[in-house]
Short mmCIF file of C-alpha atoms and ligand atoms in Angstrom, two decimals:
data_model
loop_
_atom_site.label_atom_id
_atom_site.label_comp_id
_atom_site.label_asym_id
_atom_site.label_seq_id
_atom_site.Cartn_x
_atom_site.Cartn_y
_atom_site.Cartn_z
CA MET A 1254 181.37 34.07 -51.12
CA GLN A 1255 178.59 31.45 -51.40
CA GLU A 1256 176.01 31.75 -48.56
CA ALA A 1257 176.25 28.01 -48.00
CA SER A 1258 179.90 28.42 -47.52
CA LEU A 1259 179.76 31.22 -45.21
CA LEU A 1260 177.18 29.31 -43.07
CA LYS A 1261 179.44 26.22 -42.89
CA HIS A 1262 182.24 28.22 -41.46
CA LEU A 1263 179.77 30.14 -39.11
CA THR A 1264 178.55 26.76 -37.89
CA LEU A 1265 182.11 25.55 -37.24
CA ALA A 1266 183.05 28.72 -35.36
CA VAL A 1267 180.07 28.22 -33.10
CA MET A 1268 180.86 24.48 -32.60
CA ARG A 1269 184.39 25.14 -31.77
CA GLY A 1270 183.93 28.21 -29.73
CA GLN A 1271 180.83 28.09 -27.68
CA ILE A 1272 181.97 25.71 -24.89
CA ARG A 1273 185.05 27.91 -24.33
CA ALA A 1274 182.84 31.09 -24.38
CA SER A 1275 180.33 29.58 -21.88
CA GLN A 1276 183.21 29.00 -19.44
CA ASP A 1277 184.33 32.53 -19.17
CA PRO A 1278 183.74 33.84 -15.68
CA HIS A 1279 182.99 37.32 -17.11
CA ARG A 1280 180.18 35.83 -19.29
CA PRO A 1281 177.10 38.00 -18.59
CA GLY A 1282 174.25 36.56 -16.59
CA TRP A 1283 171.48 38.63 -18.08
CA HIS A 1284 172.90 40.85 -20.71
CA LEU A 1285 172.74 39.84 -24.41
CA ALA A 1286 176.01 38.61 -25.70
CA PRO A 1287 177.25 36.78 -28.88
CA CYS A 1288 177.52 32.99 -28.47
CA VAL A 1289 181.03 33.48 -29.97
CA GLY A 1290 182.92 36.25 -31.77
CA LEU A 1291 182.31 39.93 -31.80
CA LEU A 1292 179.02 41.81 -31.27
CA ASN A 1293 178.52 45.50 -32.03
CA ASP A 1294 175.53 47.54 -32.91
CA PRO A 1295 171.85 46.67 -32.08
CA ASN A 1296 170.03 46.59 -35.39
CA GLY A 1297 166.29 46.23 -36.52
CA PHE A 1298 164.92 46.63 -33.10
CA ILE A 1299 161.15 46.30 -33.43
CA TYR A 1300 158.05 45.07 -31.75
CA HIS A 1301 155.77 43.00 -33.99
CA ALA A 1302 152.96 40.34 -33.35
CA GLY A 1303 153.77 39.88 -29.75
CA TYR A 1304 157.59 39.78 -30.08
CA TYR A 1305 160.38 42.20 -29.53
CA HIS A 1306 162.96 41.48 -32.23
CA LEU A 1307 166.54 42.45 -31.82
CA PHE A 1308 169.15 42.07 -34.47
CA TYR A 1309 172.81 42.70 -33.96
CA GLN A 1310 176.17 43.35 -35.92
CA TRP A 1311 177.93 40.08 -35.47
CA ASN A 1312 181.42 38.80 -36.64
CA PRO A 1313 181.04 35.10 -35.63
CA LEU A 1314 184.53 34.31 -36.97
CA ASP A 1315 186.63 36.61 -34.85
CA CYS A 1316 186.91 38.99 -32.03
CA ARG A 1317 187.91 41.75 -34.37
CA HIS A 1318 185.63 43.82 -36.58
CA GLY A 1319 185.35 42.41 -40.20
CA SER A 1320 182.68 41.17 -42.43
CA LYS A 1321 179.59 41.50 -40.45
CA TYR A 1322 176.45 39.25 -40.33
CA TRP A 1323 173.09 40.12 -38.59
CA GLY A 1324 172.26 37.76 -35.60
CA HIS A 1325 168.72 37.80 -34.47
CA TRP A 1326 166.99 37.27 -31.08
CA ARG A 1327 163.45 37.70 -29.95
CA SER A 1328 161.62 38.17 -26.66
CA THR A 1329 158.07 38.59 -25.47
CA ASP A 1330 159.16 40.41 -22.36
CA LEU A 1331 162.61 42.00 -22.90
CA VAL A 1332 164.02 39.60 -20.31
CA HIS A 1333 163.91 36.06 -21.93
CA TRP A 1334 165.40 35.97 -25.23
CA GLU A 1335 165.76 33.06 -27.91
CA HIS A 1336 167.99 32.77 -30.80
CA GLN A 1337 166.40 32.95 -34.27
CA PRO A 1338 167.85 31.89 -37.69
CA VAL A 1339 170.80 34.05 -38.59
CA ALA A 1340 169.24 37.00 -40.46
CA LEU A 1341 171.84 38.14 -42.84
CA VAL A 1342 175.25 36.67 -44.11
CA PRO A 1343 177.34 38.83 -46.50
CA SER A 1344 177.31 36.64 -49.50
CA GLU A 1345 176.41 39.06 -52.27
CA ALA A 1346 178.75 41.41 -54.28
CA TYR A 1347 176.84 44.42 -53.04
CA GLU A 1348 177.57 43.53 -49.41
CA SER A 1349 181.00 41.78 -49.87
CA HIS A 1350 182.46 43.45 -46.77
CA GLY A 1351 179.63 43.16 -44.49
CA CYS A 1352 175.83 43.42 -43.87
CA TYR A 1353 176.16 46.70 -41.96
CA SER A 1354 173.88 48.29 -39.50
CA GLY A 1355 170.25 49.23 -40.29
CA SER A 1356 166.65 48.97 -39.04
CA ALA A 1357 163.35 47.10 -39.40
CA VAL A 1358 159.83 48.07 -40.44
CA ILE A 1359 156.60 46.19 -40.85
CA ALA A 1360 155.42 46.25 -44.30
CA ASP A 1361 152.52 44.09 -45.49
CA ASP A 1362 152.61 42.56 -41.96
CA LEU A 1363 156.18 41.39 -42.55
CA ILE A 1364 159.33 42.41 -40.84
CA THR A 1365 161.36 44.06 -43.60
CA LEU A 1366 165.17 44.89 -42.78
CA ILE A 1367 166.76 47.86 -44.40
CA TYR A 1368 170.70 47.61 -43.97
CA THR A 1369 173.85 48.84 -45.61
CA GLY A 1370 175.77 46.56 -48.01
CA ASN A 1371 179.42 47.53 -47.40
CA VAL A 1372 181.79 47.05 -50.14
CA LYS A 1373 185.64 47.77 -50.00
CA TYR A 1374 187.89 47.84 -52.95
CA PRO A 1375 191.64 46.71 -53.06
CA ASP A 1376 192.72 50.43 -53.40
CA GLY A 1377 191.32 51.17 -49.95
CA SER A 1378 188.17 52.95 -51.31
CA ARG A 1379 184.60 51.88 -50.52
CA THR A 1380 181.17 52.16 -51.54
CA ALA A 1381 177.67 51.43 -49.78
CA PHE A 1382 174.33 50.25 -50.96
CA GLN A 1383 171.22 50.46 -48.91
CA CYS A 1384 169.51 47.20 -49.22
CA LEU A 1385 166.22 45.31 -48.25
CA ALA A 1386 165.43 41.95 -46.84
CA GLN A 1387 162.01 40.55 -46.10
CA GLU A 1388 160.93 37.98 -43.45
CA ASN A 1389 159.64 34.76 -44.80
CA ASP A 1390 157.38 31.96 -43.20
CA ARG A 1391 160.49 30.08 -41.96
CA GLY A 1392 161.77 32.97 -39.85
CA GLU A 1393 164.49 33.62 -42.32
CA PHE A 1394 165.16 36.67 -44.34
CA ASP A 1395 165.05 36.87 -48.23
CA LYS A 1396 167.22 39.50 -49.69
CA LEU A 1397 165.57 41.90 -52.02
CA GLY A 1398 168.82 43.62 -53.00
CA PRO A 1399 170.05 47.20 -53.10
CA VAL A 1400 167.38 49.99 -53.34
CA LEU A 1401 169.83 52.99 -53.15
CA PRO A 1402 173.38 53.33 -54.32
CA LEU A 1403 175.77 55.98 -53.03
CA PRO A 1404 174.10 59.40 -53.31
CA ALA A 1405 176.19 62.05 -55.16
CA GLY A 1406 178.27 64.36 -53.15
CA TYR A 1407 179.38 61.86 -50.34
CA THR A 1408 182.27 59.65 -49.82
CA GLY A 1409 181.81 55.87 -49.48
CA HIS A 1410 180.81 56.35 -45.81
CA VAL A 1411 177.06 56.44 -46.19
CA ARG A 1412 175.44 54.01 -43.86
CA ASP A 1413 172.97 52.77 -41.16
CA PRO A 1414 169.58 53.57 -42.50
CA LYS A 1415 166.88 54.00 -39.97
CA VAL A 1416 163.40 53.99 -41.48
CA TRP A 1417 159.95 54.93 -40.13
CA GLN A 1418 156.53 55.68 -41.41
CA HIS A 1419 154.92 59.19 -41.25
CA HIS A 1420 151.62 60.17 -42.90
CA GLY A 1421 151.54 57.09 -45.06
CA GLN A 1422 155.03 57.55 -46.35
CA TRP A 1423 158.41 55.98 -45.56
CA TYR A 1424 161.28 58.22 -44.40
CA MET A 1425 164.79 57.25 -43.83
CA VAL A 1426 167.73 58.83 -42.02
CA LEU A 1427 171.15 57.93 -43.19
CA GLY A 1428 174.69 58.61 -41.69
CA ALA A 1429 177.02 60.22 -44.11
CA GLN A 1430 180.31 61.90 -44.87
CA ASP A 1431 180.31 64.67 -47.42
CA LEU A 1432 183.22 65.37 -49.98
CA GLN A 1433 184.68 67.97 -47.52
CA LEU A 1434 184.85 65.20 -44.96
CA GLN A 1435 182.03 66.47 -42.67
CA GLY A 1436 179.64 64.14 -40.85
CA LYS A 1437 175.98 64.61 -42.04
CA VAL A 1438 172.47 63.06 -41.65
CA LEU A 1439 170.49 62.75 -44.80
CA LEU A 1440 166.59 62.50 -44.97
CA LEU A 1441 165.01 60.41 -47.64
CA ARG A 1442 161.38 59.61 -48.68
CA SER A 1443 159.68 56.72 -50.39
CA ASP A 1444 156.21 55.43 -51.18
CA ASP A 1445 157.18 51.80 -51.23
CA LEU A 1446 160.67 51.28 -49.63
CA HIS A 1447 162.08 50.66 -53.14
CA GLN A 1448 162.36 54.02 -54.76
CA TRP A 1449 163.99 56.67 -52.49
CA GLN A 1450 164.05 60.46 -52.99
CA ASN A 1451 166.96 62.29 -51.17
CA LEU A 1452 165.36 65.33 -49.52
CA GLY A 1453 168.80 66.74 -48.26
CA GLU A 1454 170.79 67.13 -45.12
CA ILE A 1455 168.75 67.78 -41.99
CA ALA A 1456 171.76 68.05 -39.55
CA GLY A 1457 175.57 67.92 -39.64
CA SER A 1458 178.91 69.19 -38.91
CA ASN A 1459 178.89 72.99 -39.87
CA LEU A 1460 175.11 72.90 -40.31
CA GLY A 1461 172.24 74.22 -38.42
CA GLY A 1462 174.39 76.25 -36.00
CA LEU A 1463 176.63 73.29 -34.90
CA GLY A 1464 180.03 74.49 -36.02
CA PRO A 1465 182.60 71.77 -36.79
CA PHE A 1466 181.19 68.51 -35.46
CA GLY A 1467 183.02 65.59 -36.82
CA TYR A 1468 184.07 63.77 -40.05
CA MET A 1469 181.36 61.20 -39.88
CA TRP A 1470 178.07 60.59 -38.30
CA GLU A 1471 177.04 57.04 -37.70
CA CYS A 1472 173.80 55.32 -36.68
CA PRO A 1473 171.17 58.09 -36.82
CA ASP A 1474 167.79 57.45 -35.35
CA LEU A 1475 164.88 59.90 -35.42
CA PHE A 1476 161.78 59.65 -33.39
CA ARG A 1477 159.09 61.78 -31.73
CA LEU A 1478 158.66 61.96 -27.94
CA ALA A 1479 156.52 64.36 -26.10
CA GLU A 1480 156.10 66.83 -29.03
CA GLN A 1481 159.59 66.96 -29.91
CA ASP A 1482 161.58 65.18 -32.65
CA ILE A 1483 164.76 63.66 -31.39
CA LEU A 1484 167.79 62.86 -33.50
CA ILE A 1485 170.17 60.49 -32.01
CA PHE A 1486 173.41 59.87 -33.77
CA CYS A 1487 177.22 58.96 -33.23
CA PRO A 1488 179.65 61.72 -34.36
CA GLN A 1489 183.20 60.74 -34.88
CA GLY A 1490 185.93 63.14 -34.59
CA ILE A 1491 184.91 65.39 -31.67
CA PRO A 1492 187.89 66.47 -29.71
CA ALA A 1493 187.86 65.42 -26.01
CA GLU A 1494 187.06 68.10 -23.46
CA THR A 1495 188.13 68.09 -19.74
CA GLU A 1496 184.65 66.54 -18.56
CA ARG A 1497 183.04 65.47 -21.76
CA TYR A 1498 183.46 63.79 -25.11
CA ARG A 1499 186.20 61.59 -23.47
CA ASN A 1500 185.43 58.46 -25.29
CA THR A 1501 187.09 57.82 -28.70
CA PHE A 1502 183.54 58.31 -30.40
CA GLN A 1503 180.43 59.75 -28.80
CA ALA A 1504 176.72 58.92 -28.88
CA GLY A 1505 174.27 61.76 -28.27
CA TYR A 1506 171.20 63.63 -29.42
CA LEU A 1507 169.69 66.84 -30.76
CA LEU A 1508 166.19 67.90 -29.86
CA GLY A 1509 164.02 69.96 -32.20
CA GLN A 1510 161.27 70.01 -34.71
CA LEU A 1511 161.58 68.23 -38.05
CA ASP A 1512 159.72 70.08 -40.91
CA TYR A 1513 158.86 67.12 -43.34
CA THR A 1514 157.90 69.34 -46.16
CA ASP A 1515 161.12 71.26 -46.50
CA ALA A 1516 163.34 68.66 -44.87
CA SER A 1517 164.66 70.95 -42.29
CA PHE A 1518 165.38 70.23 -38.66
CA SER A 1519 165.78 73.14 -36.24
CA HIS A 1520 167.44 71.92 -33.17
CA GLN A 1521 169.11 72.81 -29.83
CA ASP A 1522 172.63 71.82 -28.67
CA PHE A 1523 174.07 68.41 -28.67
CA HIS A 1524 173.95 66.37 -25.52
CA GLU A 1525 175.86 63.17 -24.90
CA LEU A 1526 173.55 60.22 -24.04
CA ASP A 1527 176.16 58.65 -21.66
CA ALA A 1528 178.93 59.67 -19.49
CA GLY A 1529 180.61 56.24 -18.98
CA PHE A 1530 183.46 54.32 -20.78
CA GLU A 1531 181.47 52.23 -23.20
CA PHE A 1532 178.26 53.15 -25.02
CA TYR A 1533 177.67 53.56 -28.73
CA ALA A 1534 175.29 53.03 -31.65
CA PRO A 1535 172.07 53.03 -29.72
CA GLN A 1536 168.87 52.20 -31.50
CA THR A 1537 165.23 52.70 -30.35
CA THR A 1538 161.93 51.41 -31.14
CA ALA A 1539 158.30 51.91 -29.97
CA ALA A 1540 156.89 49.32 -27.50
CA ALA A 1541 153.48 47.92 -27.74
CA ASP A 1542 152.28 50.38 -25.10
CA GLY A 1543 153.93 53.34 -26.99
CA ARG A 1544 157.02 53.69 -24.77
CA ARG A 1545 160.24 54.54 -26.60
CA LEU A 1546 162.69 51.73 -25.94
CA LEU A 1547 166.47 51.85 -26.48
CA PHE A 1548 169.28 49.33 -26.60
CA GLY A 1549 172.91 50.52 -27.06
CA TRP A 1550 176.06 48.58 -27.69
CA MET A 1551 178.34 48.49 -24.47
CA GLY A 1552 181.48 48.99 -26.50
CA ILE A 1553 183.29 51.61 -28.59
CA PRO A 1554 185.20 50.70 -31.80
CA ASP A 1555 188.76 51.66 -30.53
CA GLU A 1556 192.25 50.33 -30.09
CA ASP A 1557 191.44 49.08 -26.61
CA GLU A 1558 188.75 46.55 -27.52
CA LEU A 1559 191.16 43.62 -27.98
CA TYR A 1560 192.62 44.01 -24.62
CA GLN A 1561 189.35 42.83 -22.88
CA PRO A 1562 189.93 39.45 -21.07
CA THR A 1563 186.96 37.81 -22.70
CA VAL A 1564 188.81 37.77 -26.02
CA ALA A 1565 190.83 34.79 -24.52
CA TYR A 1566 187.47 33.05 -24.48
CA GLY A 1567 186.60 33.77 -28.08
CA TRP A 1568 183.89 36.45 -27.63
CA ILE A 1569 183.67 40.11 -27.06
CA HIS A 1570 181.04 42.85 -26.14
CA THR A 1571 177.33 42.89 -24.91
CA MET A 1572 174.25 44.96 -25.40
CA THR A 1573 173.32 47.41 -22.72
CA CYS A 1574 170.09 46.58 -20.75
CA PRO A 1575 167.00 47.75 -22.53
CA ARG A 1576 166.01 51.21 -21.37
CA GLU A 1577 162.98 53.36 -21.68
CA LEU A 1578 163.20 57.11 -22.81
CA SER A 1579 161.22 60.06 -21.57
CA LEU A 1580 161.70 63.86 -21.85
CA GLN A 1581 162.10 66.25 -18.94
CA GLY A 1582 162.42 69.87 -20.11
CA ASP A 1583 164.98 69.55 -22.85
CA ARG A 1584 166.73 66.49 -21.65
CA LEU A 1585 166.34 62.82 -22.56
CA ILE A 1586 165.75 60.60 -19.41
CA GLN A 1587 166.84 56.99 -19.62
CA GLN A 1588 165.61 54.46 -17.11
CA PRO A 1589 165.98 50.72 -17.12
CA ALA A 1590 162.94 49.20 -18.79
CA ARG A 1591 160.51 48.34 -16.13
CA GLU A 1592 160.34 44.81 -17.37
CA LEU A 1593 163.79 44.27 -15.90
CA THR A 1594 162.40 44.28 -12.40
CA ALA A 1595 161.36 40.66 -13.22
CA LEU A 1596 165.06 39.71 -12.79
CA ARG A 1597 165.01 40.67 -9.09
CA ARG A 1598 165.42 37.91 -6.46
CA GLU A 1599 166.37 38.24 -2.67
CA GLN A 1600 166.15 41.86 -1.51
CA ARG A 1601 168.16 43.48 1.19
CA GLN A 1602 167.84 46.88 2.75
CA TRP A 1603 170.61 48.68 4.67
CA GLN A 1604 170.91 52.10 6.23
CA GLY A 1605 173.93 53.73 7.90
CA ARG A 1606 177.33 55.23 7.41
CA ALA A 1607 179.05 54.34 4.00
CA GLN A 1608 182.07 52.87 5.74
CA ASP A 1609 179.94 50.51 7.82
CA ALA A 1610 178.13 48.96 5.02
CA PRO A 1611 178.65 45.33 4.37
CA HIS A 1612 180.29 44.38 1.19
CA PHE A 1613 177.43 43.63 -1.32
CA PRO A 1614 177.75 40.97 -4.05
CA ILE A 1615 177.54 42.63 -7.43
CA SER A 1616 178.38 39.88 -10.04
CA SER A 1617 174.58 39.92 -10.85
CA ALA A 1618 172.77 42.46 -8.92
CA GLU A 1619 170.84 45.80 -8.69
CA MET A 1620 171.51 48.45 -6.13
CA ILE A 1621 169.48 51.62 -5.52
CA ILE A 1622 171.32 54.09 -3.25
CA ASP A 1623 169.77 57.34 -1.88
CA VAL A 1624 172.69 59.61 -0.89
CA SER A 1625 173.69 63.33 -1.36
CA VAL A 1626 176.69 63.67 0.80
CA PRO A 1627 180.31 62.66 -0.59
CA PHE A 1628 181.33 58.95 -0.41
CA THR A 1629 183.35 56.59 -2.54
CA LEU A 1630 182.35 53.17 -3.96
CA GLU A 1631 184.74 50.52 -5.17
CA LEU A 1632 183.48 48.06 -7.56
CA GLY A 1633 184.90 44.60 -8.07
CA HIS A 1634 188.37 45.97 -7.19
CA LYS A 1635 188.47 47.45 -10.68
CA LEU A 1636 186.22 50.54 -10.84
CA MET A 1637 186.06 53.47 -8.54
CA LEU A 1638 183.05 55.77 -8.24
CA GLU A 1639 183.65 58.97 -6.26
CA TRP A 1640 181.00 61.60 -5.41
CA ASP A 1641 182.56 64.71 -4.03
CA GLY A 1642 179.54 66.87 -3.66
CA ALA A 1643 179.85 68.56 -7.19
CA ARG A 1644 180.59 65.67 -9.52
CA ILE A 1645 180.94 61.96 -9.96
CA THR A 1646 184.21 60.56 -11.12
CA LEU A 1647 184.41 57.14 -12.42
CA SER A 1648 187.93 55.68 -12.91
CA ARG A 1649 189.79 52.44 -13.88
CA ASN A 1650 193.05 51.27 -15.23
CA ASN A 1651 193.12 51.20 -18.96
CA LEU A 1652 193.44 47.59 -20.19
CA ARG A 1653 195.95 48.46 -22.90
CA THR A 1654 198.06 51.12 -21.28
CA GLY A 1655 197.57 50.39 -17.58
CA LEU A 1656 197.08 54.17 -16.97
CA ARG A 1657 194.23 55.53 -14.78
CA GLU A 1658 191.42 56.86 -16.88
CA PHE A 1659 188.42 58.96 -15.76
CA ARG A 1660 184.98 59.91 -16.71
CA TYR A 1661 182.75 62.44 -15.18
CA TRP A 1662 179.28 63.67 -14.40
CA ARG A 1663 178.61 67.00 -12.89
CA GLY A 1664 175.23 67.95 -11.04
CA GLN A 1665 173.52 67.43 -7.76
CA LEU A 1666 173.36 63.79 -6.85
CA HIS A 1667 170.26 62.28 -5.03
CA GLN A 1668 170.02 58.73 -6.09
CA LEU A 1669 172.18 56.10 -7.91
CA GLN A 1670 170.74 52.96 -9.53
CA LEU A 1671 173.36 50.29 -10.33
CA LEU A 1672 172.71 47.47 -12.68
CA CYS A 1673 175.56 44.92 -12.34
CA ASP A 1674 176.54 42.02 -14.50
CA ARG A 1675 179.68 39.97 -14.70
CA CYS A 1676 181.35 42.21 -17.26
CA SER A 1677 179.42 45.55 -16.97
CA ILE A 1678 177.88 48.08 -14.99
CA GLU A 1679 175.15 50.56 -15.94
CA ILE A 1680 174.91 53.56 -13.40
CA PHE A 1681 171.62 55.60 -13.59
CA ILE A 1682 171.94 58.89 -11.89
CA ASN A 1683 168.81 60.52 -10.32
CA GLN A 1684 166.34 58.35 -11.99
CA GLY A 1685 167.83 58.55 -15.43
CA GLU A 1686 169.08 62.15 -15.61
CA ALA A 1687 172.38 60.74 -16.84
CA VAL A 1688 173.90 57.31 -17.20
CA MET A 1689 177.39 56.05 -16.93
CA THR A 1690 177.72 52.76 -18.84
CA SER A 1691 180.88 50.62 -18.75
CA SER A 1692 182.17 47.31 -19.50
CA TYR A 1693 184.50 46.18 -16.57
CA PHE A 1694 186.00 42.85 -15.55
CA PRO A 1695 185.58 42.49 -11.81
CA ALA A 1696 187.91 40.41 -9.67
CA GLU A 1697 186.24 37.57 -7.68
CA PRO A 1698 184.42 37.88 -5.32
CA ALA A 1699 182.76 40.86 -7.18
CA GLN A 1700 181.70 43.21 -4.35
CA ALA A 1701 180.72 46.78 -3.81
CA ILE A 1702 182.57 48.47 -1.16
CA PHE A 1703 181.60 51.80 0.31
CA ASN A 1704 183.63 54.27 2.04
CA GLY A 1705 183.14 57.70 3.81
CA SER A 1706 180.97 58.98 6.59
CA ALA A 1707 177.87 59.72 4.28
CA GLU A 1708 174.59 58.53 5.55
CA LEU A 1709 173.37 55.98 2.84
CA CYS A 1710 169.91 54.31 2.49
CA LEU A 1711 170.20 51.36 0.06
CA GLN A 1712 168.27 48.45 -1.49
CA HIS A 1713 170.18 45.54 -2.97
CA TRP A 1714 168.68 42.76 -5.18
CA LEU A 1715 170.47 39.62 -6.49
CA LEU A 1716 169.43 39.33 -10.05
CA SER A 1717 168.53 36.06 -11.93
CA SER A 1718 170.44 34.84 -15.05
CA PRO A 1719 167.75 33.74 -17.55
CA MET A 1720 168.94 31.52 -20.14
CA LEU A 1721 169.38 32.62 -23.75
CA GLU A 1722 167.79 29.65 -25.50
C1 LIG B 25 179.00 51.62 -35.80
C2 LIG B 25 179.42 51.01 -37.05
C3 LIG B 25 178.27 51.44 -38.17
C4 LIG B 25 178.49 50.42 -39.15
C5 LIG B 25 178.70 49.04 -38.28
C6 LIG B 25 179.60 48.08 -38.82
O1 LIG B 25 179.54 50.88 -34.73
O2 LIG B 25 180.75 51.42 -37.51
O3 LIG B 25 178.37 52.60 -38.60
O4 LIG B 25 177.28 50.03 -39.90
O5 LIG B 25 179.30 49.69 -37.07
O6 LIG B 25 179.70 47.02 -37.97
#
């Protein structure tokens, strides 16, 4: 469809939907959410000329997945964000069924987007083109068209390019499904972002010692941190185990060393990035000061999505909070980006037995809890956190089936840091050793209610709700 026509319908959807969306009691106070419609993956996350840019997969026309656009926000501080002109609309034949996920680089001092043009055919088959778009001086993005068709040996599921520079050359990791229906990550190289050479598979199902590991790998990201190369990706088709892999799809990482000359990646075991109910398609970038920052999508593409109550208000899903990554031994540590402390308002401190604690407001709040002895914590009457001395169990009623569902983390607990908003909670365990990220829809008044005789020491802050302008 013509770009002008798509933009007219997008404008109509925003005009019709925005007031209703803003009246939703579950509208987040400080997390990034779509003004209307569905948001999924973070895309093109990059810092340039004083601004963080965050693009996002967006279906402005509906709360279901469909033909995706790229929305665009920017921020100087990761806390206050402003809308930018919509970056990509799926108007061309090579992206007829969506401008799918991708990344951004700075080339010739301009933000250049590399994304997947998704094309579906009436017989159910599909193809994919990796495409470029370049920033112009009006803050819009001019499409430069496809630079890479489907590589031979793969199905139409090849997508989500993440590009970076290394020793003067461009490299890309690409999620793929081979003809045996195994998930893979490809490494490609280019001098100019236009001509790409496929160097081969660097990781995948039945490759590099992994064994069978899913039918498709989405959203790869590769970066260096503390002398290690880290490959983040989202494998699809991993069977659930008692305490892990319990979401429909996973997000996790492999730690190792990438050999750029022979395109091989020797790596250790897979670890999940999150132990909560909703976390997917994370993307990282380097901050101005060199920190590795990450945004994830607080959602999972599954059959439960449309049962979220925000759908009645015409919008669905948010980003996670921005996080900073570090390495401790062979494990990735995630902590809330330090910039988020700017959200803190009134502070309260409390110490005593869990069951004597006052009910703390959590519709927009942060709590740091020092505790090691068993206790329980009920959140917004909808989510239960139980620490039994050996593992944390997080449970809630599934919105579709009504059945109780559970997620687990096993280890020795010392500290919890809870970041709460009107439709989500991010639980950082032991200063980021693990995270349990979940969307949830607390009943009013949203409160944290402790139970048990454990001695707690806690700090509580109300968080401000900066405007997304
Ligand atoms: C991950 C994903 C990507 C794809 C995008 C489409 O959530 O399926 O693989 O590019 O979403 O919106």
